[in-house]
Short mmCIF file of C-alpha atoms and ligand atoms in Angstrom, two decimals:
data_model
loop_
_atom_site.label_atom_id
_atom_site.label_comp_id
_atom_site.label_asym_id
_atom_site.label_seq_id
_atom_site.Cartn_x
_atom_site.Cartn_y
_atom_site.Cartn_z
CA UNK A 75 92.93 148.37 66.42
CA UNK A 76 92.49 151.77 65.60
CA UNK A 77 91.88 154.64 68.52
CA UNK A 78 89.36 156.22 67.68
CA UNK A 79 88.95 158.06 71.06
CA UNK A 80 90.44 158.32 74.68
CA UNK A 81 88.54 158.90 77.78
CA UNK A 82 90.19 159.78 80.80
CA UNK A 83 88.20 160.41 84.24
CA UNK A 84 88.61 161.25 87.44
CA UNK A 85 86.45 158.95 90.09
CA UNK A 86 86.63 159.08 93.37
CA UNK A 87 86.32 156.36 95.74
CA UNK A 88 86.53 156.12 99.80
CA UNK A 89 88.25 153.24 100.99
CA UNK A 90 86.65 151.41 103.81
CA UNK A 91 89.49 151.50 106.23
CA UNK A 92 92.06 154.54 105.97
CA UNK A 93 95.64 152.88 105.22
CA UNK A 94 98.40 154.40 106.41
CA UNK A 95 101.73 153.71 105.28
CA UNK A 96 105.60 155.32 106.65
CA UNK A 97 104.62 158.27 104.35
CA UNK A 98 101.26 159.01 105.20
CA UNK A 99 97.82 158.32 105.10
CA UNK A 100 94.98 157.17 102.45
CA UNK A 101 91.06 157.85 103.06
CA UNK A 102 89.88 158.26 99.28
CA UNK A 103 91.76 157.48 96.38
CA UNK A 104 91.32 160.03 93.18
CA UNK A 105 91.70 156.96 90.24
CA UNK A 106 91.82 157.85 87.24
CA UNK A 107 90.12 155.73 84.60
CA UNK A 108 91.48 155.16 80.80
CA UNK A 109 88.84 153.82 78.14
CA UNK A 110 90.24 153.41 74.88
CA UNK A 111 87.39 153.13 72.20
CA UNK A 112 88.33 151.03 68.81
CA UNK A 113 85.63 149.73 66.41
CA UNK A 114 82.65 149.10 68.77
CA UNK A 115 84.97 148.05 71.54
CA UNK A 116 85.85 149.57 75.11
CA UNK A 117 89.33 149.07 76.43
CA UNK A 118 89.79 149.94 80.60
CA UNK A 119 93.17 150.90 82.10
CA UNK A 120 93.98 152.53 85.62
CA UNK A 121 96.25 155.27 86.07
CA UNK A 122 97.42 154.39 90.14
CA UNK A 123 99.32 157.28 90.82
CA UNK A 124 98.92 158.67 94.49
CA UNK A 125 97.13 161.35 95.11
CA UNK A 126 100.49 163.34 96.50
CA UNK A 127 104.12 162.49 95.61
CA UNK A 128 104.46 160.22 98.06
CA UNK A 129 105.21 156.71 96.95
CA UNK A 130 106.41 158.24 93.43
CA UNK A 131 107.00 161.89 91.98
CA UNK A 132 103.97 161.26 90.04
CA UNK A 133 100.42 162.17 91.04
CA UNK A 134 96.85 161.99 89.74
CA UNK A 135 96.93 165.41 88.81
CA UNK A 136 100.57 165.60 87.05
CA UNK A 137 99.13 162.09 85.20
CA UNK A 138 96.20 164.12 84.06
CA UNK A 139 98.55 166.33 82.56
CA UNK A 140 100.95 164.18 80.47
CA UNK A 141 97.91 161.84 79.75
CA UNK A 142 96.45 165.08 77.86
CA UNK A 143 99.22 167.00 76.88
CA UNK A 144 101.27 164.35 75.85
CA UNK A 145 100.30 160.89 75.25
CA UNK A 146 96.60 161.30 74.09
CA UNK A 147 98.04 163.14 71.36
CA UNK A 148 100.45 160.71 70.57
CA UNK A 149 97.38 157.31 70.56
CA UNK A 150 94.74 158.90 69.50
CA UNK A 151 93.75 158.17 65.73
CA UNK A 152 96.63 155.62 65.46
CA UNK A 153 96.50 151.98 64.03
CA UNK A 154 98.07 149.35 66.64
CA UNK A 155 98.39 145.48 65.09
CA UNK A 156 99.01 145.25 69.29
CA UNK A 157 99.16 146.88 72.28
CA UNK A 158 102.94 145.79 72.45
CA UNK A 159 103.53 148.69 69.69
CA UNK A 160 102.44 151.73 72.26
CA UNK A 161 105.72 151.43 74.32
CA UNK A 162 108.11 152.49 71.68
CA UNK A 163 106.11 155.02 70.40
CA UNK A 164 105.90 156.79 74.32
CA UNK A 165 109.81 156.25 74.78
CA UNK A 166 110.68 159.97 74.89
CA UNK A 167 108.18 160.59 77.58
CA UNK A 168 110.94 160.08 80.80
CA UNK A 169 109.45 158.99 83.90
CA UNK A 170 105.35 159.20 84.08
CA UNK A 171 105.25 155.43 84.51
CA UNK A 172 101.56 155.23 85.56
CA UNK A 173 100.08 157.27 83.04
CA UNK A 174 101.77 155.64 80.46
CA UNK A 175 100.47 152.21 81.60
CA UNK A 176 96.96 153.15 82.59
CA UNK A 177 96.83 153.79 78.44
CA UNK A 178 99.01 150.78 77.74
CA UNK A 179 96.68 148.25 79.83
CA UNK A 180 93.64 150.07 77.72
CA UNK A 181 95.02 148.35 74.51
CA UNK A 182 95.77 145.28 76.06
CA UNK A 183 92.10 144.96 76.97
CA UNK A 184 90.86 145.42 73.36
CA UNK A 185 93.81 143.55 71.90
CA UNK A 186 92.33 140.53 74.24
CA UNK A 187 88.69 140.87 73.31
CA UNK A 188 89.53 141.82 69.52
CA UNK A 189 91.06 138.13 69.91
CA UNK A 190 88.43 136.89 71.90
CA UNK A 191 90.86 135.15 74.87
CA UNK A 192 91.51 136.44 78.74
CA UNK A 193 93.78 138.94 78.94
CA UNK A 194 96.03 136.48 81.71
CA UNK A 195 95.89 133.95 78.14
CA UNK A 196 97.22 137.18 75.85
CA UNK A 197 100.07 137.89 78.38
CA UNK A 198 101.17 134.26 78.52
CA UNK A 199 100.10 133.31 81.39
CA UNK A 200 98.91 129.94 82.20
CA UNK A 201 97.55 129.73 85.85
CA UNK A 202 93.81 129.30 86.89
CA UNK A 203 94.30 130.80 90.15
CA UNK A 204 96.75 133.31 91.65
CA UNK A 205 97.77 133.07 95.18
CA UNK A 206 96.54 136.18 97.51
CA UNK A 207 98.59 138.18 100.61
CA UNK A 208 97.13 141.13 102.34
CA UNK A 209 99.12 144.27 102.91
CA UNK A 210 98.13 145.51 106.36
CA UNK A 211 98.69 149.25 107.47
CA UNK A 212 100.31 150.26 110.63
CA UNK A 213 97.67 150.32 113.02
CA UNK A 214 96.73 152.18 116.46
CA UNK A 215 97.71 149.13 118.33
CA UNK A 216 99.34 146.15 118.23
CA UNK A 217 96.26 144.68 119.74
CA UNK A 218 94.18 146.36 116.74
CA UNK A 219 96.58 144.78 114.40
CA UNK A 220 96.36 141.13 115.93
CA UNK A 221 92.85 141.26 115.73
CA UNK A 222 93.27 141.75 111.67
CA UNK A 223 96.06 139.69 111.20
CA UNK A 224 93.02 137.21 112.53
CA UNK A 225 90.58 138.35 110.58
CA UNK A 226 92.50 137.72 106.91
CA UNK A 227 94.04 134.70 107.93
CA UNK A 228 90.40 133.33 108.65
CA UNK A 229 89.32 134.60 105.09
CA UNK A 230 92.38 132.45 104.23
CA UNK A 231 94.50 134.93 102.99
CA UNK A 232 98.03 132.85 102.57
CA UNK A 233 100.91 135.21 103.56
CA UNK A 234 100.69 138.93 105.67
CA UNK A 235 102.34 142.19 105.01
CA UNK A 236 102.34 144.24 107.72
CA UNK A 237 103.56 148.05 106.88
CA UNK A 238 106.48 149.13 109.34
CA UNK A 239 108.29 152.45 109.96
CA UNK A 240 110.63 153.60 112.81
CA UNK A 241 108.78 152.98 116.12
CA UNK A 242 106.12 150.70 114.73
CA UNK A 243 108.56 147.63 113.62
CA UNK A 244 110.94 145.34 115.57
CA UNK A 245 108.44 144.88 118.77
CA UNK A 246 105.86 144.71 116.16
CA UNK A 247 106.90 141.99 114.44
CA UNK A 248 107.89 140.33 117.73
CA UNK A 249 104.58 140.08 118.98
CA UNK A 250 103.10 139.36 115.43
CA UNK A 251 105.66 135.86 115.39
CA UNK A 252 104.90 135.16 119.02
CA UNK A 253 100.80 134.90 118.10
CA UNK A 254 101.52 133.07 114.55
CA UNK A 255 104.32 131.67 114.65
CA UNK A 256 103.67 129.95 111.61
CA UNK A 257 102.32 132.20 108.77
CA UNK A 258 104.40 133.69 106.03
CA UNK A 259 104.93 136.97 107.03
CA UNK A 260 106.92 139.88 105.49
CA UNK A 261 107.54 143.46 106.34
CA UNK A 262 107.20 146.52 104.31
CA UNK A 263 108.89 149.87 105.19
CA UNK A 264 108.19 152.17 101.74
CA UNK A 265 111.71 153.61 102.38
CA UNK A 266 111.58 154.66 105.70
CA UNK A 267 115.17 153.64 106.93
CA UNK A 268 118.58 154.71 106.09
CA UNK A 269 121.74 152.73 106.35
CA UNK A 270 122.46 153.79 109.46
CA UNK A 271 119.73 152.02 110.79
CA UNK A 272 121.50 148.38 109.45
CA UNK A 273 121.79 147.12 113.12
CA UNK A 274 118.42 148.10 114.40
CA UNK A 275 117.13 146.31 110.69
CA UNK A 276 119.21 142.97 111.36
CA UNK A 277 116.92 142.90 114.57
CA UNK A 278 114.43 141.69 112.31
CA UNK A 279 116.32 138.63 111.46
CA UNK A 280 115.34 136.54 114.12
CA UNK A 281 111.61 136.76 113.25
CA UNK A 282 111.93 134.86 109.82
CA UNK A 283 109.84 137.14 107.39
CA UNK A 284 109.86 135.99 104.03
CA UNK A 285 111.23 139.36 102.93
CA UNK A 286 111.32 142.93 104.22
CA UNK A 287 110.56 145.21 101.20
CA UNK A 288 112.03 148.47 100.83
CA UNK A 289 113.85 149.59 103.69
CA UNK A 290 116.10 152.34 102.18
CA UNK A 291 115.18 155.27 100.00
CA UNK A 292 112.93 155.36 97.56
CA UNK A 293 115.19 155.97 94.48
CA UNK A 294 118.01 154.04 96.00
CA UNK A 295 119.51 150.67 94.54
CA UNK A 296 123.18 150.60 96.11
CA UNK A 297 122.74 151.20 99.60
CA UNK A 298 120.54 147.98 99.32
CA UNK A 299 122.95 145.80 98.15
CA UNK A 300 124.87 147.01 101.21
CA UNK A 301 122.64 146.10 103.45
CA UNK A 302 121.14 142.78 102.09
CA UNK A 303 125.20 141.93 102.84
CA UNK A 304 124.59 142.37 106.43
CA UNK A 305 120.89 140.50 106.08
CA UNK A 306 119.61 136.71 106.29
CA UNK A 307 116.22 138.08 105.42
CA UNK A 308 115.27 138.77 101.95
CA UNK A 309 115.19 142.23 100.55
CA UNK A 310 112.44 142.82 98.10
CA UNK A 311 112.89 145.85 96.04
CA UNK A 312 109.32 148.01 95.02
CA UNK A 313 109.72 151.93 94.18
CA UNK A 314 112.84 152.14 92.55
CA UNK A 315 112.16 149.45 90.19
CA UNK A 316 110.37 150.81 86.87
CA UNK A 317 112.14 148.84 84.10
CA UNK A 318 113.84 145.65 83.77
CA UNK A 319 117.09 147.40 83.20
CA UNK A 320 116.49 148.77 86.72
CA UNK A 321 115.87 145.01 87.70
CA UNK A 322 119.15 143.81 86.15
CA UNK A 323 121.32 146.29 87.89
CA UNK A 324 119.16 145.37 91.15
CA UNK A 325 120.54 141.53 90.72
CA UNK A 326 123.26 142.01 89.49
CA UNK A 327 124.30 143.86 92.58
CA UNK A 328 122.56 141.31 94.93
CA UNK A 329 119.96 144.58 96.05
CA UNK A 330 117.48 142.13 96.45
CA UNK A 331 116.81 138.88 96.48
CA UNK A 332 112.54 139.11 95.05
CA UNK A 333 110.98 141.62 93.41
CA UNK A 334 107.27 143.51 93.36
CA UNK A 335 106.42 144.01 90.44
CA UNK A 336 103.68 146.64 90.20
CA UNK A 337 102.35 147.54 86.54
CA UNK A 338 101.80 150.81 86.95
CA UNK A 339 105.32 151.83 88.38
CA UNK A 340 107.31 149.78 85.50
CA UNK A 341 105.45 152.03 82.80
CA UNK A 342 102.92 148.91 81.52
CA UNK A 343 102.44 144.89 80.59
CA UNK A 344 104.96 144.88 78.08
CA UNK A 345 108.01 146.14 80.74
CA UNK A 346 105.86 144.54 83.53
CA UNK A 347 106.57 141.39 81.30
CA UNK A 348 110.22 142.00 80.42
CA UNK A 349 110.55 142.57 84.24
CA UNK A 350 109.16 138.85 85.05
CA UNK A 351 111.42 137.24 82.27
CA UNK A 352 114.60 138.71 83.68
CA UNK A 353 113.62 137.58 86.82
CA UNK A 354 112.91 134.28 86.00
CA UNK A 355 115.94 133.97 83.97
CA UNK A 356 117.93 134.69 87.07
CA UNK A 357 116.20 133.08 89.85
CA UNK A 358 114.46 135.85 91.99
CA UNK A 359 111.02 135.00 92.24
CA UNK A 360 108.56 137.91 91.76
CA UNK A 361 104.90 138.79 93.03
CA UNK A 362 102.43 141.63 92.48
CA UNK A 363 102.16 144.20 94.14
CA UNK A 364 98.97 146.67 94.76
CA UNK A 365 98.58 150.57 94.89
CA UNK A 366 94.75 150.13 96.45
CA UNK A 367 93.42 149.74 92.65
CA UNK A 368 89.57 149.94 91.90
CA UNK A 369 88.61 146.67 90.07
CA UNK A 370 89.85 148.02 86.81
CA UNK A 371 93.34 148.14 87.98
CA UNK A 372 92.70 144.94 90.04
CA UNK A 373 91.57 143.24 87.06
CA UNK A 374 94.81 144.02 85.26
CA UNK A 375 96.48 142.71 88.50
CA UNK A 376 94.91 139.08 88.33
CA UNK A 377 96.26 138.90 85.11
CA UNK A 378 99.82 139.89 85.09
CA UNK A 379 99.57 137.56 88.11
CA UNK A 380 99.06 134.31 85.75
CA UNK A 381 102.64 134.56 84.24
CA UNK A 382 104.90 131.55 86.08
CA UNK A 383 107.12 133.64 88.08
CA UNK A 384 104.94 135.33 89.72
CA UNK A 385 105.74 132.17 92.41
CA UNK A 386 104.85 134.64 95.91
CA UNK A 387 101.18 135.53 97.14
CA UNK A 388 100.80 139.00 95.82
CA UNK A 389 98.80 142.37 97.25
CA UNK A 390 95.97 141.01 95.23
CA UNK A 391 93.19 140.90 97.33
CA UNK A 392 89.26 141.12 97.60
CA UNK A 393 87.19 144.26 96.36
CA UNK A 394 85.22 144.24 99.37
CA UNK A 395 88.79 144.77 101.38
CA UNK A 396 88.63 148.41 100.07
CA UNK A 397 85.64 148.65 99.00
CA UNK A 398 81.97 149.47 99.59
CA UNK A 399 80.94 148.57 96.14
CA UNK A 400 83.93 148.16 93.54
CA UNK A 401 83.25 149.14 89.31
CA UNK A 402 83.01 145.82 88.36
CA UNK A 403 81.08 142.71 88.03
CA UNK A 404 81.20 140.29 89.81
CA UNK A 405 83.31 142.13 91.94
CA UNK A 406 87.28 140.08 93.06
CA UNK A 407 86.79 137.67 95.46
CA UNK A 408 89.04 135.40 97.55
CA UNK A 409 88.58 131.56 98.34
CA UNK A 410 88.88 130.05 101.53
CA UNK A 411 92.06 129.01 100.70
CA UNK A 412 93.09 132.31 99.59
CA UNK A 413 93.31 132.53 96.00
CA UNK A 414 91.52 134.19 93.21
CA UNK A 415 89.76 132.51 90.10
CA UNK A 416 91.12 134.16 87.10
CA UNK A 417 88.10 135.03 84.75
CA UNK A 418 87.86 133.22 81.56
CA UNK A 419 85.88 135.38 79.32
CA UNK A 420 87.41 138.15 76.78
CA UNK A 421 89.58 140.83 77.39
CA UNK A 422 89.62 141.82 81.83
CA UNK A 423 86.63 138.97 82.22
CA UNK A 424 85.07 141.34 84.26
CA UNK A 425 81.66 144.16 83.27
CA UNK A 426 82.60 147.53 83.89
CA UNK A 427 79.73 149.22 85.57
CA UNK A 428 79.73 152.81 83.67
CA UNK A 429 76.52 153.46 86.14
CA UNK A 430 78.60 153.35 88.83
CA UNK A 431 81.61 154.88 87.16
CA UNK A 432 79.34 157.63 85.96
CA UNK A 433 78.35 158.33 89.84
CA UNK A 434 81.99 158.72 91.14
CA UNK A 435 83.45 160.99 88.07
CA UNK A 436 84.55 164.47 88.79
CA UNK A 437 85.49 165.33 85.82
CA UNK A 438 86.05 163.71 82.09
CA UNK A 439 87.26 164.42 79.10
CA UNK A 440 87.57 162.80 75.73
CA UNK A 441 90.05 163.04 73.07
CA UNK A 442 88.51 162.14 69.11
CA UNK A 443 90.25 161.16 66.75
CA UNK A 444 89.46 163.67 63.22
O1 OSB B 525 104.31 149.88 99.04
O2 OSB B 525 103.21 148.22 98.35
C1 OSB B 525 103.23 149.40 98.70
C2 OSB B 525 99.70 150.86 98.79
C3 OSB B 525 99.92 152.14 98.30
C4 OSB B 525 101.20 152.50 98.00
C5 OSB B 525 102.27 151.60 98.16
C6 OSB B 525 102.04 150.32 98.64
C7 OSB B 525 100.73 149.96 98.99
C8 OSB B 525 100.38 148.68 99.57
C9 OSB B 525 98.93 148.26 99.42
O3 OSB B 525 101.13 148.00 100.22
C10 OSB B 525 98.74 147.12 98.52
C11 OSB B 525 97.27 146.93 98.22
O4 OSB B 525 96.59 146.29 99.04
O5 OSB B 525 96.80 147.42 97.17
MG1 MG B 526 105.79 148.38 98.82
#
């Protein structure tokens, strides 16, 4: 493929439901949108970075910025044989993880179509169907959150993630078992504990989650592994994991015991994919995780999904959960027994509506190649 041009815009969307997490709240995401253009074809990536630094240092805006200043420059006009070649020629960028693989997931959609096959196919994987969670934010009541636990469980969503933070978790998750006592359930804390807090977390113990993810700070690998020690339930590691040699020194410390994998924090496919393989290779089962993505980013989601570790329900989960009207046709949906079909044309397998796009841009702009 050659680039012959890169088009980066802003869209706004409001989500149906605001989401709040331990650090803060989410009423309208500001995506922004990567087409690659290469002979007659249109690749789509998403850039998920939050709209403050909140999750991760990086932010729409300061993704805008190395998108234009620094990797556009570096793509645009260049010959790829695959998408697989972008990484090495982005190493010296340090950090910047989701704008490098909003550009990165661009050329795996046009390496897919250029080949004809699903993108799930082009990344190895080999399922028809992925296996859906929901990740539910922390709520104004317990009641309020019952009544949704209810809700996706009905839709037949297989395992719930409810978001905790100090004063909204061990009673929480009491009265979440004592209602379903038997769904798989996991916790999810987006570093809002410290290890002082290890006795008031081992409280959590008797409630047998699958996993409670990220407890301890965001950048922090150690202090896990000291208190997964004092632990029966899983740790899952999510923000500071953005390679796989972040992943090995997460095992080999016993951090964690599974792993989200989100693409956009580990930089792209091709670490998202190095990720999995370590993983498998040492027995901690992975799943995907979800930064409220538009379809694009969803699309690219299902995918990465397909590869055989990913052996957890991920935070893959129907447009219409977010959604008014998603970007793309037919929009994701979710069976009664909670899974997605993964699409079997070309490249995402979904349309991208551009009329709809069009509507929610703020701004554009659009690198040529000369
Ligand atoms: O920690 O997994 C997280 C959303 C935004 C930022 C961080 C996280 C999340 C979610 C939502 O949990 C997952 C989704 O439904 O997209
Ligand atoms: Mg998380």
């Amino acid at each position: 493929m050659k680039i012959e041009a890169l088009k980066l815009r802003e869209v706004r969307m409001a989500l149906r439901y605001p989401f709040e997490t331990s650090f803060g709240v989410t009423r309208e995401r500001r995506i922004l949108l990567v087409e690659a253009v290469s002979e007659g074809l249109s690749g789509w990536g998403e850039i998920t970075a939050g709209e403050g630094p909140f999750f991760s240092p990086e932010t729409t805006e300061t993704a805008w910025h190395v998108v234009r200043d620094f990797i556009a420059p570096l793509v645009v006009g260049k010959h790829f044989a695959a998408a697989a070649e972008l990484p090495p020629l982005l190493e010296k960028i340090r950090g910047h993880e989701m704008a490098r693989a909003g550009v990165e997931s661009a050329l795996w959609d046009i390496e897919a179509q250029e080949k004809g096959i699903p993108l799930a196919m082009l990344l190895g994987g080999d399922r028809e169907e992925i296996a859906c969670g929901v990740s539910l934010g922390i709520q104004p009541s317990v009641k309020a959150l019952l009544e949704k636990i209810e809700q996706e469980l009905a839709a037949g969503y297989q395992r719930i993630k409810i978001k905790i933070k100090p004063g909204w978790d061990v009673e929480v998750a009491r009265a979440v078992r004592e209602r379903f006592p038997g769904i798989k359930l996991m916790v999810d804390a987006n570093s809002a504990y410290r290890l002082e807090d290890t006795a008031h977390l081992k409280k959590l113990d008797d409630f047998y989650l699958m996993m409670i993810e990220q407890p301890l700070p965001w950048d922090d690998i150690y202090q896990h592994a000291r208190l997964q020690a004092e632990l029966q339930t899983p740790i899952c590691l999510d923000e500071p994991i953005h390679n796989a040699r972040q992943a090995q020194t997460a095992i080999e410390l016993r951090a964690c015991r599974i792993i989200n994998i989100k693409l956009g924090r580990v930089g792209g496919h091709s670490e998202a994919r190095k990720v999995h393989d370590l993983c498998q290779q040492t027995g901690i089962p992975v799943w995907c995780g979800g930064m409220l993505e538009s379809g694009v980013g969803r699309a690219h989601n299902v995918a990465l999904s397909t590869l055989p570790n990913f052996s957890l329900p991920g935070d893959v989960s129907a447009s219409r959960r977010y959604w008014e009207e998603d970007i793309i046709e037919p929009e994701v949906e979710v069976s009664p027994e909670g899974t997605i079909r993964v699409p079997t044309g070309a490249g995402l397998g979904y349309r991208v509506r551009r009329d709809r796009i069009e509507k929610l841009t703020v701004r554009q702009e659009t690198w040529r190649a000369r």
